[in-house]
XYZ file of C-alpha atoms in Angstrom:
493
model
C 151.051 123.023 180.037
C 148.984 123.898 182.806
C 146.923 121.408 183.789
C 143.977 123.737 185.481
C 140.769 123.901 183.269
C 138.251 126.891 183.362
C 134.851 125.880 184.249
C 133.614 126.435 181.274
C 136.255 124.404 179.287
C 134.934 121.271 181.913
C 131.588 122.321 180.683
C 132.380 121.761 176.895
C 134.464 118.545 178.321
C 131.023 117.040 179.895
C 129.261 118.455 176.727
C 131.993 116.041 174.769
C 131.666 112.703 176.109
C 128.019 113.081 176.171
C 128.394 113.798 172.033
C 130.724 110.689 171.810
C 127.843 108.344 174.114
C 124.828 109.670 171.381
C 127.677 109.108 168.347
C 128.639 105.985 169.167
C 124.746 105.093 167.767
C 123.497 107.889 165.624
C 127.572 108.764 164.557
C 128.478 112.605 164.370
C 125.381 114.812 165.302
C 125.348 118.775 166.494
C 123.042 120.191 169.040
C 120.231 121.095 166.053
C 118.876 117.210 166.749
C 117.045 118.297 169.857
C 116.184 121.947 169.176
C 113.562 123.390 166.935
C 115.080 124.504 163.676
C 113.755 128.027 163.773
C 115.238 129.087 166.918
C 118.855 129.981 167.218
C 120.662 128.283 169.347
C 124.667 127.125 169.306
C 126.496 124.717 166.889
C 127.912 121.902 168.870
C 131.406 123.260 169.913
C 132.381 119.153 168.910
C 131.259 116.017 166.077
C 131.938 113.841 169.189
C 134.313 111.681 167.385
C 135.006 108.722 169.474
C 139.119 109.354 169.185
C 139.144 112.705 169.319
C 135.391 114.533 170.624
C 136.147 118.340 170.267
C 137.014 118.252 166.585
C 134.659 119.519 163.834
C 132.071 122.002 164.889
C 127.851 120.909 164.513
C 126.111 123.791 163.030
C 127.398 124.724 159.407
C 128.880 123.196 156.603
C 131.612 124.533 154.636
C 131.688 125.362 150.704
C 135.120 127.268 150.304
C 138.456 128.226 152.395
C 140.576 131.047 151.039
C 143.446 131.244 152.870
C 145.890 134.434 152.610
C 149.343 134.328 153.581
C 151.661 137.087 153.532
C 154.859 134.594 154.445
C 158.059 136.953 155.535
C 160.941 134.155 156.346
C 161.914 131.227 158.670
C 160.132 130.912 161.755
C 158.507 134.515 161.810
C 156.152 135.200 162.411
C 153.867 136.600 159.378
C 150.134 138.114 159.156
C 147.388 135.901 157.752
C 143.843 135.684 157.119
C 141.483 133.079 156.393
C 138.299 133.476 154.982
C 135.159 131.006 155.157
C 132.122 130.704 152.796
C 129.759 128.089 154.307
C 125.678 127.110 155.005
C 124.042 126.838 158.127
C 122.598 123.217 159.117
C 120.603 124.658 161.516
C 119.583 128.328 163.024
C 122.704 129.480 164.902
C 123.206 132.239 167.726
C 127.176 130.913 167.748
C 129.198 128.454 166.296
C 132.728 127.412 166.756
C 135.918 127.384 164.217
C 138.694 125.159 165.365
C 142.050 127.163 165.799
C 144.648 126.667 168.083
C 147.401 129.394 168.845
C 148.227 132.455 166.542
C 147.343 136.322 167.766
C 144.143 136.769 166.569
C 143.047 140.238 165.440
C 139.344 140.343 163.951
C 136.214 138.437 163.281
C 133.982 139.672 160.806
C 130.837 137.486 159.410
C 129.213 138.196 156.946
C 131.233 142.017 156.926
C 130.174 142.938 160.578
C 132.499 142.562 163.633
C 131.627 139.537 165.521
C 131.859 138.497 169.019
C 135.145 136.205 169.755
C 136.179 134.336 172.404
C 139.057 131.926 172.620
C 138.401 129.150 174.149
C 141.098 126.490 174.145
C 141.493 125.060 170.786
C 137.925 126.619 169.914
C 137.046 129.815 168.924
C 133.613 130.975 169.799
C 131.957 133.174 167.240
C 128.823 134.686 167.707
C 127.514 137.220 165.094
C 125.790 140.635 165.310
C 122.253 138.619 164.478
C 121.829 135.230 164.832
C 122.222 133.032 161.006
C 119.007 131.400 159.590
C 119.142 127.744 158.809
C 119.920 127.436 155.125
C 121.822 130.598 155.368
C 124.795 130.924 153.480
C 127.673 133.194 155.751
C 131.210 133.805 155.057
C 133.022 134.351 158.476
C 136.371 136.222 158.154
C 139.251 135.857 160.535
C 142.797 138.033 160.433
C 145.569 137.131 162.283
C 149.316 137.088 162.935
C 150.492 132.992 161.871
C 153.764 131.739 164.005
C 155.178 129.178 162.040
C 156.835 127.619 164.722
C 153.980 126.026 166.115
C 154.576 122.216 166.461
C 152.704 119.674 168.533
C 154.230 116.181 169.286
C 152.224 113.092 169.484
C 154.198 109.488 170.643
C 153.247 107.356 167.638
C 154.206 107.391 164.149
C 153.353 110.811 163.760
C 155.668 112.074 165.937
C 155.732 116.158 165.275
C 153.166 118.139 163.286
C 151.945 121.269 162.507
C 154.294 123.828 160.678
C 157.157 121.681 160.056
C 160.500 123.943 159.137
C 162.711 123.517 156.093
C 166.225 125.556 156.145
C 164.118 128.209 153.710
C 160.465 127.664 154.579
C 158.263 125.117 155.527
C 155.824 122.704 154.857
C 153.227 121.513 156.405
C 152.418 118.388 158.237
C 148.508 118.512 159.774
C 147.601 115.263 160.608
C 145.925 114.077 162.621
C 144.296 117.107 163.950
C 147.166 119.908 163.050
C 145.466 122.157 160.581
C 143.630 124.169 163.338
C 147.623 125.347 164.173
C 148.012 126.481 160.654
C 143.965 127.976 159.575
C 140.414 128.342 161.600
C 138.359 125.354 160.302
C 136.174 122.413 160.446
C 139.318 119.959 161.481
C 137.717 117.050 161.189
C 138.734 114.007 158.665
C 134.298 113.949 157.290
C 134.250 118.185 156.829
C 135.762 118.539 153.880
C 136.253 121.702 151.200
C 137.997 123.040 148.836
C 140.804 125.739 149.346
C 141.787 128.828 147.381
C 145.560 129.193 148.824
C 146.964 133.085 147.913
C 150.379 133.336 149.515
C 153.008 135.903 149.313
C 156.360 135.346 149.398
C 160.130 136.645 148.944
C 161.519 137.034 145.495
C 163.447 133.694 145.081
C 160.772 131.620 146.686
C 158.389 129.380 145.819
C 155.031 128.458 147.165
C 153.593 125.457 146.553
C 149.880 123.831 147.397
C 147.151 121.253 147.160
C 146.354 121.189 143.166
C 146.717 123.459 140.804
C 148.518 126.586 140.180
C 146.207 129.212 138.887
C 148.057 132.697 139.007
C 151.570 134.314 139.677
C 152.572 137.627 140.197
C 155.075 139.605 140.171
C 154.398 142.725 142.518
C 156.146 146.446 141.936
C 158.338 145.567 145.330
C 159.651 142.135 143.913
C 157.347 139.802 146.279
C 155.655 136.844 144.252
C 151.835 136.169 145.191
C 151.003 132.281 144.665
C 147.630 131.312 144.147
C 146.138 127.788 143.793
C 142.743 125.818 143.791
C 142.870 122.591 145.443
C 140.168 121.931 142.807
C 138.518 119.091 144.821
C 137.422 119.119 148.788
C 140.110 118.083 151.295
C 140.008 117.004 153.944
C 142.067 119.671 157.007
C 144.387 116.923 157.989
C 145.560 116.603 154.202
C 145.364 120.534 153.330
C 149.186 121.025 151.961
C 151.543 124.675 151.557
C 154.979 124.307 151.386
C 157.455 127.579 150.984
C 161.246 127.161 149.877
C 163.521 127.284 146.790
C 161.953 124.948 144.982
C 162.621 123.065 141.503
C 158.798 121.481 139.609
C 160.168 118.779 137.782
C 156.655 118.012 135.209
C 156.532 115.151 133.992
C 153.143 112.833 132.082
C 152.149 110.038 133.910
C 149.113 107.055 132.996
C 146.247 108.856 130.200
C 148.632 112.511 130.342
C 147.698 112.483 133.879
C 149.719 115.364 134.672
C 152.730 114.667 137.429
C 154.788 117.399 139.231
C 157.283 117.137 141.559
C 158.478 120.150 144.234
C 161.755 119.518 145.167
C 164.322 121.363 146.594
C 167.106 122.626 144.476
C 170.016 120.794 145.792
C 167.638 117.059 145.934
C 166.748 117.209 142.496
C 169.335 115.048 141.001
C 169.434 112.696 144.421
C 166.074 111.781 144.249
C 165.201 111.533 140.416
C 166.127 107.904 140.494
C 162.918 106.887 142.844
C 160.753 110.253 142.151
C 160.692 109.496 138.310
C 159.117 105.606 139.346
C 155.633 107.172 140.091
C 153.958 106.715 136.563
C 154.646 103.170 137.175
C 153.626 102.844 140.543
C 150.560 104.697 139.370
C 149.767 101.921 136.405
C 150.301 99.488 139.045
C 147.944 100.876 141.409
C 145.303 101.602 138.603
C 145.233 98.104 137.715
C 144.110 96.905 141.413
C 142.078 100.270 142.042
C 140.538 101.820 139.022
C 141.437 105.085 137.956
C 143.627 107.157 139.949
C 141.161 109.468 141.381
C 142.263 113.204 141.273
C 143.191 115.888 138.299
C 146.903 115.618 138.973
C 149.541 113.900 141.421
C 153.222 114.993 142.915
C 155.800 114.224 145.216
C 157.298 117.265 147.450
C 160.525 116.520 148.874
C 160.940 117.612 152.264
C 164.210 119.101 153.116
C 163.224 118.044 156.950
C 164.326 115.581 159.840
C 160.132 114.443 159.178
C 160.156 110.878 160.549
C 157.136 110.169 158.282
C 155.469 110.788 154.917
C 152.531 111.893 154.834
C 149.009 111.743 151.510
C 148.265 115.612 151.538
C 145.766 115.061 148.635
C 147.740 115.354 144.774
C 150.644 116.186 146.204
C 152.545 113.901 148.864
C 154.856 115.052 151.452
C 157.814 112.545 151.194
C 161.369 113.468 153.687
C 164.281 113.338 151.437
C 165.500 110.480 153.804
C 163.127 108.604 152.060
C 164.172 109.180 148.553
C 167.935 108.968 149.555
C 168.139 105.472 150.500
C 167.580 101.989 149.372
C 165.061 101.178 146.327
C 162.872 98.760 148.307
C 162.528 101.346 151.106
C 161.973 104.562 149.063
C 159.237 102.588 146.651
C 157.443 101.436 150.261
C 157.013 104.873 151.088
C 155.974 105.807 147.697
C 153.739 103.422 147.304
C 151.590 103.730 150.557
C 151.464 107.893 150.232
C 150.420 107.201 146.351
C 147.853 104.272 147.790
C 146.598 106.886 150.132
C 145.272 109.260 146.897
C 142.517 106.198 146.774
C 141.568 104.696 150.257
C 141.998 107.892 152.550
C 142.028 110.868 150.500
C 139.149 109.971 147.724
C 137.964 107.728 149.739
C 137.695 109.613 153.420
C 137.007 108.639 156.810
C 133.961 108.825 158.723
C 135.308 108.859 161.684
C 139.001 108.655 163.293
C 138.350 104.903 164.487
C 138.474 104.378 160.615
C 141.552 105.104 160.452
C 142.493 101.284 159.535
C 140.557 101.752 156.542
C 143.442 104.643 154.857
C 146.342 103.089 156.795
C 145.919 99.266 156.803
C 144.977 99.576 153.120
C 148.009 101.621 152.134
C 150.461 99.623 154.321
C 148.694 96.809 151.989
C 149.644 97.241 148.940
C 152.681 98.730 149.659
C 153.712 94.803 150.910
C 151.871 94.084 148.216
C 153.972 95.897 145.671
C 157.051 95.487 147.571
C 157.186 91.768 147.217
C 157.350 91.757 143.827
C 159.822 94.321 143.460
C 162.888 92.854 145.328
C 161.479 93.381 148.473
C 160.036 90.590 151.796
C 157.341 87.867 151.207
C 153.913 89.733 151.673
C 153.066 86.551 153.568
C 155.966 86.250 156.159
C 155.292 90.239 156.687
C 151.434 89.036 157.778
C 152.459 85.889 159.992
C 154.523 88.073 161.819
C 152.349 90.591 162.151
C 149.904 88.094 163.183
C 152.120 86.558 165.715
C 151.738 90.076 167.270
C 148.145 91.081 166.927
C 147.272 89.455 170.215
C 149.854 92.020 171.693
C 148.856 94.775 169.659
C 144.744 94.470 170.692
C 145.737 94.437 174.437
C 148.538 97.423 174.267
C 146.453 99.781 171.211
C 143.084 98.565 170.709
C 141.743 96.596 168.121
C 141.985 97.808 164.605
C 138.898 99.914 164.573
C 138.609 100.461 168.492
C 141.921 103.104 168.642
C 141.833 105.513 171.221
C 144.006 109.230 171.102
C 147.525 108.066 172.622
C 147.208 104.811 170.214
C 145.954 106.326 167.084
C 148.660 105.591 165.382
C 150.470 103.035 167.090
C 151.312 99.890 164.790
C 147.622 98.146 165.194
C 146.210 100.911 162.141
C 149.258 99.803 159.665
C 150.625 95.981 159.920
C 147.442 95.406 162.158
C 145.377 96.869 160.052
C 146.367 95.337 156.499
C 145.916 91.571 157.615
C 142.535 92.615 157.979
C 142.989 93.050 154.787
C 144.948 89.500 154.117
C 142.274 87.944 155.898
C 139.747 88.914 154.088
C 141.243 87.798 151.079
C 141.884 84.692 152.642
C 138.344 84.630 153.465
C 136.930 85.383 149.782
C 139.508 84.331 147.400
C 142.044 87.100 145.208
C 139.312 87.308 142.233
C 136.539 88.594 144.718
C 138.828 91.156 146.540
C 139.855 92.958 144.009
C 136.209 93.364 143.067
C 135.243 94.303 147.026
C 138.320 96.880 146.813
C 137.161 98.066 143.123
C 133.660 98.372 144.596
C 134.923 100.530 147.427
C 136.892 103.006 145.607
C 134.601 103.564 142.935
C 131.285 103.957 145.041
C 132.872 106.323 147.865
C 134.524 108.306 145.483
C 135.404 112.108 146.741
C 133.071 111.008 149.578
C 133.301 109.879 153.460
C 132.672 106.268 154.162
C 133.292 103.926 157.555
C 133.964 100.670 159.148
C 130.492 99.777 158.690
C 130.278 100.812 154.780
C 132.964 98.674 154.025
C 131.576 95.846 155.916
C 128.168 95.949 154.215
C 129.687 96.541 150.967
C 132.074 93.654 151.128
C 128.913 91.480 151.987
C 127.108 92.882 149.174
C 129.867 92.273 146.578
C 131.108 88.813 147.671
C 127.771 87.345 148.096
C 127.952 86.245 151.403
C 127.030 87.806 155.082
C 131.082 88.967 156.039
C 129.552 90.807 159.362
C 130.291 87.351 161.394
C 133.774 87.466 160.310
C 135.420 90.830 159.931
C 133.308 92.171 162.863
C 135.935 90.056 165.301
C 138.407 90.962 163.482
C 138.213 94.911 163.619
C 136.783 95.270 166.922
C 137.633 91.198 169.001
C 139.667 91.635 171.875
C 141.381 88.742 170.182
C 142.497 87.537 167.199
C 140.538 84.989 164.859
C 141.956 82.270 163.136
C 143.625 82.973 159.481
C 141.416 81.191 156.707
C 144.064 78.582 155.280
C 146.872 78.898 157.455
C 145.946 76.756 160.890
C 149.183 76.537 161.236
C 149.701 80.403 162.166
C 150.020 80.808 165.955
C 149.234 83.939 167.807
C 151.603 84.891 170.833
C 150.927 85.530 174.711
C 150.127 88.574 175.322
C 152.847 90.166 177.811
C 151.872 92.727 180.621
């Protein structure tokens, strides 16, 4: 990778830094804040996220993505197009899409050829004529997709993007790898429904978020699969898998359709743990209320992927997670399922709010495991408490991650510890009411740390700001309520 930056790229980084400072006080913004709404101006190249300033784009809101992929074979480039329907939130002279890699062919806006310029991970689009504020417009990008493109992180995520399987691919777009796969507004606060139209060779299956709406066999033997996500999806939670799969259908609580997608030779070996999903859903519904989507399932990944992913309505679970002991398998299954409530249905506003997603999933994973053969939840939290100052020193406080340590231990057990402390502070019954209120009030929406503090205070009938803020932002770990004997280990290094 070249470390040389073009003058324009340096200017974009400077702009991103300015946006980030503003976002610290106002949240994600676009350049329209200081521009008269009737005078066309460029949409912001980023939303000013404190972790990824250039992720997402200002000036428009996406209402639907339509992905057309003409899949050929593993590790083989194929022709693709993405059609984006959006509404301008300011008068736009140009706008950005997040798009990394792939061979670009054409870009049109409302059917007319547009000027498109690559600038790092940004695709800068200038339409033939400016777009008025409130204008609904359609962007179509054609390109050659490369299913070998992967990026790497030195945290729990490791490899992300297109993840190869022996006969196809699965997607791992978290945190910001959707841009490797399709042009988008790639930020967790920006969600839209997705239509997937994928053509495969005979004998292969395509599966994606949501519902299969059509399967058509063509005269040449290829098969076209069409899926509708049904609900808006954050780009980091999009899923598309292609390979030799078997659909295993069952019914969950209240008639919920459950469809597991399993490589043909892994159906029997993974059955004993996959069939526990109905029990897991019922257990989480007792604590968080009704399952928030229209369907669910487990996608078994025939990969060496190190971690699972809560892709919406179809959790990606590596095969190794389902071929070991039951306690470990259930921890992973419950963790990704819990995300459907907290992280998927209730999305995060910024990446600094990731503790709300991963902390909740780890909390319920640990709580379930304790009652089903796993280690004591209290012992796990006591161990996390001892390490908390070290994690704060190395990885930042729970709600203050930086890009390199976004998915380090603090966002998992370290963030579950915050919820454990809150439960100790307000009591189990009040904590349960806070949790159900959280997933109910913000169902289908995005919410952040300040929203959680405010709602917890309201439900508990007491101001919890002074309690939660040191836990979430402080340089040192506060005392644990009801556990005066718990001790934080000294920071090393």
